[in-house]
């Protein structure tokens, strides 16, 4: 259950801390997750977002500790995805006097998931405001950050931006503020969250940042993870970089191997790329996993993808990663494909095609080895690794 963290006088976080979840629609949540919900005690008692369906009783218990649920006047629904709106049917039974406040697209999506025939709605759009008594809510639609219905809610009297998924992290912690938890862990999880959830929508994120820049913000209260109160500048700057997939002087060598030929090539590329000014990572797909790999790609200037050949195709783990990555639409990346083959060809070639489909600046034809890589092949790997490092420095403007 939640721990009812106080954000300001009569404003609390009452959501659910999901310590045990490790799979969030395929996103691996190593540090758990939270579904944040905010309760505003004012003349009109208001709940901002709810939680995943299974945790409605915990949410209700947290709300009940602070207010009579029957007196809740509004439930703001910033986003209809079930991790935030799944509990609505049960919560509305306990809050029969509540009106749902959302935009038209949100109502349409809610209608796709639930029987809304007896739900009361107040439909809002950008620029609309709602007085709760001493405080008010201002609504800003942010379509495709990251669903069509996504919306921010701003409370000017307390300078709080309820930011929905934006600036969120899958990070379970009993402390709810960014200065009370290890900030590097939180930033790492924020980057992973951005890469897996928000990356395809960089232009929309830029627009959202421009809107947020016009607001006086003391707290950013997202729907997942910790609340930003000390490191607001840092997370906003990070979002600016991530929204354009800004390249760091970083090379990622990402591969899968059968009998270690591709692994040998990967290590030579990695060693060729290593130099003091460049961050270089050697990442075996089945050891690291797609969730973290896409976050590595997000800020890499250059990526080498390597696969052995299995049944004249790339390895299944590489196929899974590249299919996932293509949907996430990273931009401005440079790299090349490599890998091994034996009696049948196809692995590195398929990787090469996928990189082209993702509009990578592909530096060369696939670098290949038949069976075990010989000295000339390994030397070529090392040279191409060095080229990647040079390119990464150039792209990072160093
Ligand atoms: Fe956390 Fe898009 O839902």
Coordinates of C-alpha atoms and ligand atoms in Angstrom, one line a residue:
X1 CA 0.0 0.0 0.0
X2 CA 1.0 3.6 -0.3
X3 CA 2.7 5.6 2.4
X4 CA 0.8 8.9 2.0
X5 CA 3.7 11.3 1.4
X6 CA 2.9 14.9 1.9
X7 CA 3.8 17.2 -1.0
X8 CA 2.3 20.4 0.4
X9 CA -0.4 21.4 2.9
X10 CA -3.3 19.0 2.3
X11 CA -1.7 17.4 -0.8
X12 CA -0.6 13.8 -0.6
X13 CA 0.8 11.0 -2.8
X14 CA -1.5 8.0 -2.1
X15 CA -0.6 5.6 -4.8
X16 CA 0.8 2.0 -4.8
X17 CA 4.4 0.9 -4.5
X18 CA 4.9 -2.3 -6.5
X19 CA 8.0 -3.7 -5.0
X20 CA 7.8 -7.1 -6.7
X21 CA 6.9 -6.3 -10.3
X22 CA 9.7 -7.3 -12.7
X23 CA 7.8 -7.4 -16.0
X24 CA 5.9 -4.3 -17.2
X25 CA 4.5 -5.3 -20.6
X26 CA 8.0 -6.7 -21.4
X27 CA 9.9 -3.8 -19.8
X28 CA 12.1 -5.4 -17.2
X29 CA 11.6 -3.4 -14.0
X30 CA 14.6 -4.5 -11.9
X31 CA 13.9 -1.9 -9.2
X32 CA 10.1 -2.4 -9.1
X33 CA 7.6 0.4 -9.9
X34 CA 5.1 2.7 -8.5
X35 CA 1.7 4.0 -9.7
X36 CA 1.5 7.4 -8.2
X37 CA -1.9 8.9 -7.3
X38 CA -2.3 12.4 -5.7
X39 CA -5.0 13.5 -3.3
X40 CA -5.8 17.2 -2.9
X41 CA -7.9 18.1 0.1
X42 CA -9.7 21.3 -0.7
X43 CA -13.3 22.4 -0.9
X44 CA -13.6 20.0 -3.8
X45 CA -11.6 16.9 -2.8
X46 CA -9.7 15.7 -5.9
X47 CA -7.8 12.6 -6.8
X48 CA -5.3 12.9 -9.6
X49 CA -4.9 9.6 -11.4
X50 CA -5.4 6.1 -9.9
X51 CA -3.4 2.9 -10.0
X52 CA -3.3 -0.5 -11.7
X53 CA -6.6 -2.5 -11.3
X54 CA -5.3 -5.1 -8.8
X55 CA -4.3 -2.4 -6.3
X56 CA -7.6 -0.4 -6.0
X57 CA -8.2 -1.6 -2.4
X58 CA -4.7 -0.3 -1.4
X59 CA -5.5 3.1 -3.0
X60 CA -8.8 3.3 -1.4
X61 CA -7.3 2.5 2.0
X62 CA -4.7 5.3 1.5
X63 CA -7.4 7.8 0.5
X64 CA -9.7 6.7 3.3
X65 CA -6.9 7.5 5.9
X66 CA -7.2 11.1 4.8
X67 CA -10.8 11.7 3.6
X68 CA -14.2 10.1 3.1
X69 CA -14.1 8.6 -0.4
X70 CA -17.8 9.5 -0.9
X71 CA -16.7 13.2 -0.6
X72 CA -14.3 13.0 -3.5
X73 CA -15.6 15.5 -6.1
X74 CA -13.2 15.0 -9.0
X75 CA -10.9 12.3 -10.3
X76 CA -8.5 13.8 -12.8
X77 CA -7.5 11.2 -15.4
X78 CA -4.3 12.5 -17.1
X79 CA -3.9 9.3 -19.1
X80 CA -6.2 6.3 -19.7
X81 CA -3.5 3.6 -19.8
X82 CA -4.5 0.8 -17.4
X83 CA -1.5 1.3 -15.0
X84 CA -3.2 4.6 -14.1
X85 CA -6.8 4.2 -14.9
X86 CA -7.3 0.4 -14.5
X87 CA -8.6 0.9 -10.9
X88 CA -11.3 3.5 -12.0
X89 CA -14.3 1.1 -12.1
X90 CA -13.7 -0.1 -8.5
X91 CA -12.7 3.3 -7.2
X92 CA -15.8 5.0 -8.7
X93 CA -18.0 2.5 -6.8
X94 CA -16.4 3.9 -3.6
X95 CA -16.5 7.5 -4.9
X96 CA -20.0 7.7 -6.3
X97 CA -20.0 11.5 -6.3
X98 CA -16.8 11.9 -8.3
X99 CA -16.7 13.4 -11.8
X100 CA -13.9 12.3 -14.1
X101 CA -11.9 15.2 -15.5
X102 CA -10.1 14.3 -18.7
X103 CA -9.8 15.3 -22.4
X104 CA -12.0 13.8 -25.2
X105 CA -9.3 11.3 -26.3
X106 CA -8.9 10.0 -22.8
X107 CA -12.7 9.5 -22.5
X108 CA -12.7 7.6 -25.8
X109 CA -9.9 5.3 -24.6
X110 CA -11.6 4.8 -21.2
X111 CA -14.7 3.8 -23.2
X112 CA -12.6 1.2 -25.0
X113 CA -11.5 -0.4 -21.8
X114 CA -14.5 0.0 -19.5
X115 CA -18.3 0.4 -19.3
X116 CA -18.5 4.1 -18.8
X117 CA -22.3 4.4 -19.3
X118 CA -22.9 5.7 -15.8
X119 CA -19.7 7.6 -15.3
X120 CA -19.8 11.4 -15.0
X121 CA -17.3 13.4 -17.1
X122 CA -16.0 16.9 -17.2
X123 CA -14.2 17.2 -20.5
X124 CA -11.3 19.7 -20.5
X125 CA -8.8 20.9 -23.0
X126 CA -5.6 22.9 -23.0
X127 CA -6.1 26.3 -21.3
X128 CA -9.0 25.2 -19.2
X129 CA -8.9 25.6 -15.4
X130 CA -10.8 24.1 -12.6
X131 CA -11.1 25.7 -9.2
X132 CA -11.0 23.3 -6.2
X133 CA -11.4 26.1 -3.6
X134 CA -8.1 27.5 -2.4
X135 CA -6.2 25.8 -5.2
X136 CA -6.9 25.3 -8.9
X137 CA -5.9 23.0 -11.7
X138 CA -4.8 24.0 -15.2
X139 CA -4.8 21.5 -18.0
X140 CA -2.3 21.1 -20.8
X141 CA -2.8 18.4 -23.4
X142 CA 0.4 16.7 -24.5
X143 CA -0.7 14.3 -27.2
X144 CA 1.7 11.4 -27.9
X145 CA 3.7 11.9 -24.8
X146 CA 3.2 9.0 -25.0
X147 CA -0.4 8.2 -25.9
X148 CA -3.0 10.4 -27.8
X149 CA -4.7 11.3 -24.5
X150 CA -1.7 12.3 -22.5
X151 CA -2.2 15.4 -20.4
X152 CA -0.4 17.5 -17.8
X153 CA -2.1 19.1 -14.8
X154 CA -0.6 22.1 -13.2
X155 CA -1.5 23.7 -9.8
X156 CA -0.1 27.3 -9.8
X157 CA -0.8 28.0 -6.2
X158 CA 1.6 25.3 -5.1
X159 CA 3.7 25.3 -8.3
X160 CA 3.2 21.6 -8.8
X161 CA 3.2 20.0 -12.2
X162 CA 1.5 16.6 -12.2
X163 CA 3.3 15.3 -15.2
X164 CA 1.8 11.9 -15.8
X165 CA 4.4 9.5 -17.4
X166 CA 6.7 12.3 -18.4
X167 CA 9.8 12.5 -16.0
X168 CA 8.7 9.1 -14.5
X169 CA 10.9 6.2 -13.6
X170 CA 10.1 2.6 -12.6
X171 CA 11.7 2.8 -9.2
X172 CA 10.2 1.5 -6.0
X173 CA 11.2 3.4 -2.9
X174 CA 9.5 4.3 0.4
X175 CA 11.0 7.8 0.2
X176 CA 9.2 9.7 -2.5
X177 CA 11.5 12.7 -3.2
X178 CA 14.6 12.8 -5.4
X179 CA 16.8 14.2 -2.7
X180 CA 16.0 11.3 -0.4
X181 CA 17.1 8.5 -2.7
X182 CA 20.4 7.7 -4.6
X183 CA 20.0 10.2 -7.4
X184 CA 22.3 8.4 -9.9
X185 CA 20.0 5.3 -9.6
X186 CA 17.0 7.5 -10.3
X187 CA 18.6 9.2 -13.3
X188 CA 19.6 5.8 -14.7
X189 CA 16.0 4.5 -14.3
X190 CA 14.6 7.8 -15.8
X191 CA 16.8 7.2 -18.9
X192 CA 15.7 3.6 -19.1
X193 CA 12.1 4.8 -18.8
X194 CA 12.5 7.4 -21.4
X195 CA 14.1 5.0 -23.9
X196 CA 11.5 2.3 -23.5
X197 CA 8.4 4.4 -23.3
X198 CA 8.9 7.9 -24.7
X199 CA 11.7 7.7 -27.3
X200 CA 9.5 7.5 -30.4
X201 CA 8.0 10.8 -29.5
X202 CA 11.0 13.2 -29.3
X203 CA 9.3 16.1 -31.3
X204 CA 6.3 16.0 -29.0
X205 CA 8.5 15.9 -25.9
X206 CA 10.3 19.0 -27.2
X207 CA 6.9 20.8 -27.5
X208 CA 6.0 19.7 -23.9
X209 CA 9.3 21.0 -22.6
X210 CA 8.6 24.3 -24.2
X211 CA 5.2 24.5 -22.6
X212 CA 6.7 23.5 -19.2
X213 CA 9.3 26.2 -19.5
X214 CA 6.5 28.8 -19.2
X215 CA 5.4 27.5 -15.8
X216 CA 6.8 28.3 -12.4
X217 CA 7.5 24.8 -11.1
X218 CA 8.5 23.8 -7.6
X219 CA 7.7 20.1 -7.8
X220 CA 7.3 17.7 -10.7
X221 CA 5.1 14.9 -9.6
X222 CA 5.1 12.1 -12.1
X223 CA 2.9 9.1 -12.2
X224 CA 5.8 6.7 -11.7
X225 CA 8.7 6.8 -9.3
X226 CA 10.1 9.7 -7.2
X227 CA 8.9 13.3 -7.2
X228 CA 11.4 15.9 -8.5
X229 CA 12.1 18.8 -6.0
X230 CA 15.9 19.2 -5.9
X231 CA 17.0 17.9 -9.3
X232 CA 14.4 19.5 -11.6
X233 CA 17.0 21.2 -13.7
X234 CA 18.9 18.0 -14.2
X235 CA 15.9 15.9 -15.3
X236 CA 14.7 18.7 -17.6
X237 CA 18.1 19.0 -19.2
X238 CA 18.3 15.3 -19.6
X239 CA 14.9 15.3 -21.3
X240 CA 16.1 18.0 -23.7
X241 CA 19.0 15.7 -24.7
X242 CA 17.0 12.6 -24.9
X243 CA 14.3 14.2 -27.0
X244 CA 16.8 14.6 -29.8
X245 CA 18.7 11.4 -29.0
X246 CA 21.7 13.6 -28.4
X247 CA 24.9 11.6 -29.1
X248 CA 27.5 11.3 -26.3
X249 CA 31.0 10.3 -27.1
X250 CA 29.9 6.7 -26.6
X251 CA 30.2 3.5 -28.5
X252 CA 28.1 0.5 -27.7
X253 CA 29.0 -2.9 -29.1
X254 CA 25.9 -5.1 -28.9
X255 CA 26.0 -8.7 -30.0
X256 CA 24.8 -12.3 -29.7
X257 CA 27.0 -15.3 -30.4
X258 CA 26.6 -19.0 -30.9
X259 CA 30.1 -20.5 -30.6
X260 CA 32.0 -17.4 -29.6
X261 CA 33.2 -16.3 -33.1
X262 CA 30.9 -13.2 -33.1
X263 CA 31.9 -12.7 -29.4
X264 CA 35.6 -12.6 -30.4
X265 CA 34.8 -10.1 -33.1
X266 CA 32.8 -8.0 -30.7
X267 CA 35.7 -7.9 -28.2
X268 CA 38.1 -6.8 -30.9
X269 CA 35.8 -4.0 -32.0
X270 CA 35.3 -3.0 -28.4
X271 CA 39.1 -2.9 -27.7
X272 CA 39.7 -1.0 -31.0
X273 CA 37.2 1.6 -29.8
X274 CA 38.6 2.0 -26.3
X275 CA 40.3 5.4 -25.7
X276 CA 40.2 7.8 -22.8
X277 CA 37.7 10.3 -24.2
X278 CA 35.1 7.8 -25.3
X279 CA 32.8 5.7 -23.2
X280 CA 32.8 2.2 -24.7
X281 CA 30.5 -0.7 -23.7
X282 CA 30.6 -4.4 -24.6
X283 CA 27.0 -5.7 -24.3
X284 CA 25.9 -9.3 -24.9
X285 CA 22.2 -9.2 -25.5
X286 CA 21.1 -12.2 -23.5
X287 CA 23.1 -10.9 -20.5
X288 CA 21.8 -7.4 -20.5
X289 CA 18.3 -7.6 -22.0
X290 CA 16.4 -5.3 -24.3
X291 CA 15.1 -3.0 -21.7
X292 CA 18.6 -1.7 -20.7
X293 CA 20.0 -2.0 -24.2
X294 CA 17.7 0.5 -25.8
X295 CA 18.7 2.9 -23.0
X296 CA 22.3 2.4 -24.1
X297 CA 21.4 3.1 -27.7
X298 CA 19.6 6.3 -26.7
X299 CA 22.7 8.3 -25.9
X300 CA 25.3 6.4 -27.9
X301 CA 26.8 8.2 -30.9
X302 CA 27.8 4.9 -32.5
X303 CA 26.5 1.3 -32.2
X304 CA 28.0 -1.9 -33.7
X305 CA 25.4 -4.7 -33.8
X306 CA 26.8 -8.2 -34.2
X307 CA 25.0 -11.5 -34.7
X308 CA 26.0 -15.1 -35.5
X309 CA 24.0 -16.9 -38.3
X310 CA 21.4 -19.4 -37.2
X311 CA 19.4 -21.2 -39.8
X312 CA 20.4 -18.4 -42.3
X313 CA 19.0 -15.7 -40.1
X314 CA 20.2 -13.5 -37.3
X315 CA 20.1 -14.8 -33.8
X316 CA 16.6 -14.7 -32.2
X317 CA 17.8 -12.3 -29.4
X318 CA 19.1 -9.9 -32.0
X319 CA 15.9 -10.1 -34.0
X320 CA 13.9 -9.3 -30.9
X321 CA 16.1 -6.4 -30.0
X322 CA 16.1 -4.8 -33.4
X323 CA 12.4 -5.3 -33.9
X324 CA 11.9 -3.5 -30.5
X325 CA 14.4 -0.8 -31.3
X326 CA 12.9 -0.1 -34.7
X327 CA 9.5 0.7 -33.0
X328 CA 11.3 3.1 -30.6
X329 CA 12.8 5.0 -33.6
X330 CA 16.2 6.2 -32.4
X331 CA 17.5 9.0 -34.6
X332 CA 20.9 10.2 -35.7
X333 CA 22.9 7.0 -34.9
X334 CA 26.0 5.7 -36.8
X335 CA 27.3 2.2 -36.9
X336 CA 27.8 -1.1 -38.7
X337 CA 26.8 -4.8 -38.6
X338 CA 29.2 -7.7 -38.0
X339 CA 29.0 -11.4 -37.3
X340 CA 29.9 -14.9 -38.2
X341 CA 28.5 -17.6 -40.4
X342 CA 29.3 -21.2 -41.4
X343 CA 27.5 -23.4 -43.8
X344 CA 24.8 -20.8 -44.4
X345 CA 24.9 -17.0 -44.6
X346 CA 22.5 -14.4 -43.4
X347 CA 23.0 -13.2 -39.8
X348 CA 25.1 -10.1 -40.3
X349 CA 23.3 -9.3 -43.6
X350 CA 19.9 -9.2 -41.8
X351 CA 21.3 -7.0 -39.1
X352 CA 22.7 -4.6 -41.7
X353 CA 19.2 -4.4 -43.4
X354 CA 17.6 -3.6 -40.1
X355 CA 20.1 -0.9 -39.4
X356 CA 19.4 0.6 -42.8
X357 CA 15.6 0.4 -42.1
X358 CA 16.2 2.4 -38.9
X359 CA 18.1 5.0 -40.9
X360 CA 21.4 4.5 -39.2
X361 CA 24.3 6.0 -40.9
X362 CA 25.8 2.6 -41.8
X363 CA 29.5 3.0 -42.3
X364 CA 30.3 -0.1 -44.2
X365 CA 29.1 -3.4 -45.6
X366 CA 28.8 -6.1 -42.8
X367 CA 32.0 -7.2 -41.3
X368 CA 31.9 -11.0 -41.5
X369 CA 33.8 -14.1 -40.5
X370 CA 33.4 -17.6 -41.8
X371 CA 33.6 -20.0 -38.8
X372 CA 36.3 -18.8 -36.4
X373 CA 37.6 -15.3 -37.2
X374 CA 41.2 -15.3 -38.5
X375 CA 43.8 -12.7 -37.7
X376 CA 43.0 -10.5 -40.7
X377 CA 39.3 -10.4 -39.7
X378 CA 40.2 -9.5 -36.0
X379 CA 42.5 -6.8 -37.2
X380 CA 39.7 -5.4 -39.4
X381 CA 37.4 -5.5 -36.3
X382 CA 39.9 -3.5 -34.3
X383 CA 40.4 -0.9 -37.0
X384 CA 36.7 -0.5 -37.4
X385 CA 36.3 -0.2 -33.7
X386 CA 38.8 2.7 -33.7
X387 CA 36.9 4.3 -36.6
X388 CA 33.7 4.1 -34.5
X389 CA 35.4 5.9 -31.6
X390 CA 36.6 8.7 -33.9
X391 CA 33.2 9.0 -35.3
X392 CA 31.6 9.1 -31.8
X393 CA 34.0 12.0 -30.8
X394 CA 33.1 13.9 -34.0
X395 CA 29.3 13.4 -33.5
X396 CA 29.5 14.5 -29.9
X397 CA 31.3 17.7 -31.1
X398 CA 34.5 16.8 -29.2
Ligands
LIG1 FE1 2.4 4.8 -17.0 FE2 1.5 5.3 -20.2 O1 1.3 4.7 -18.5

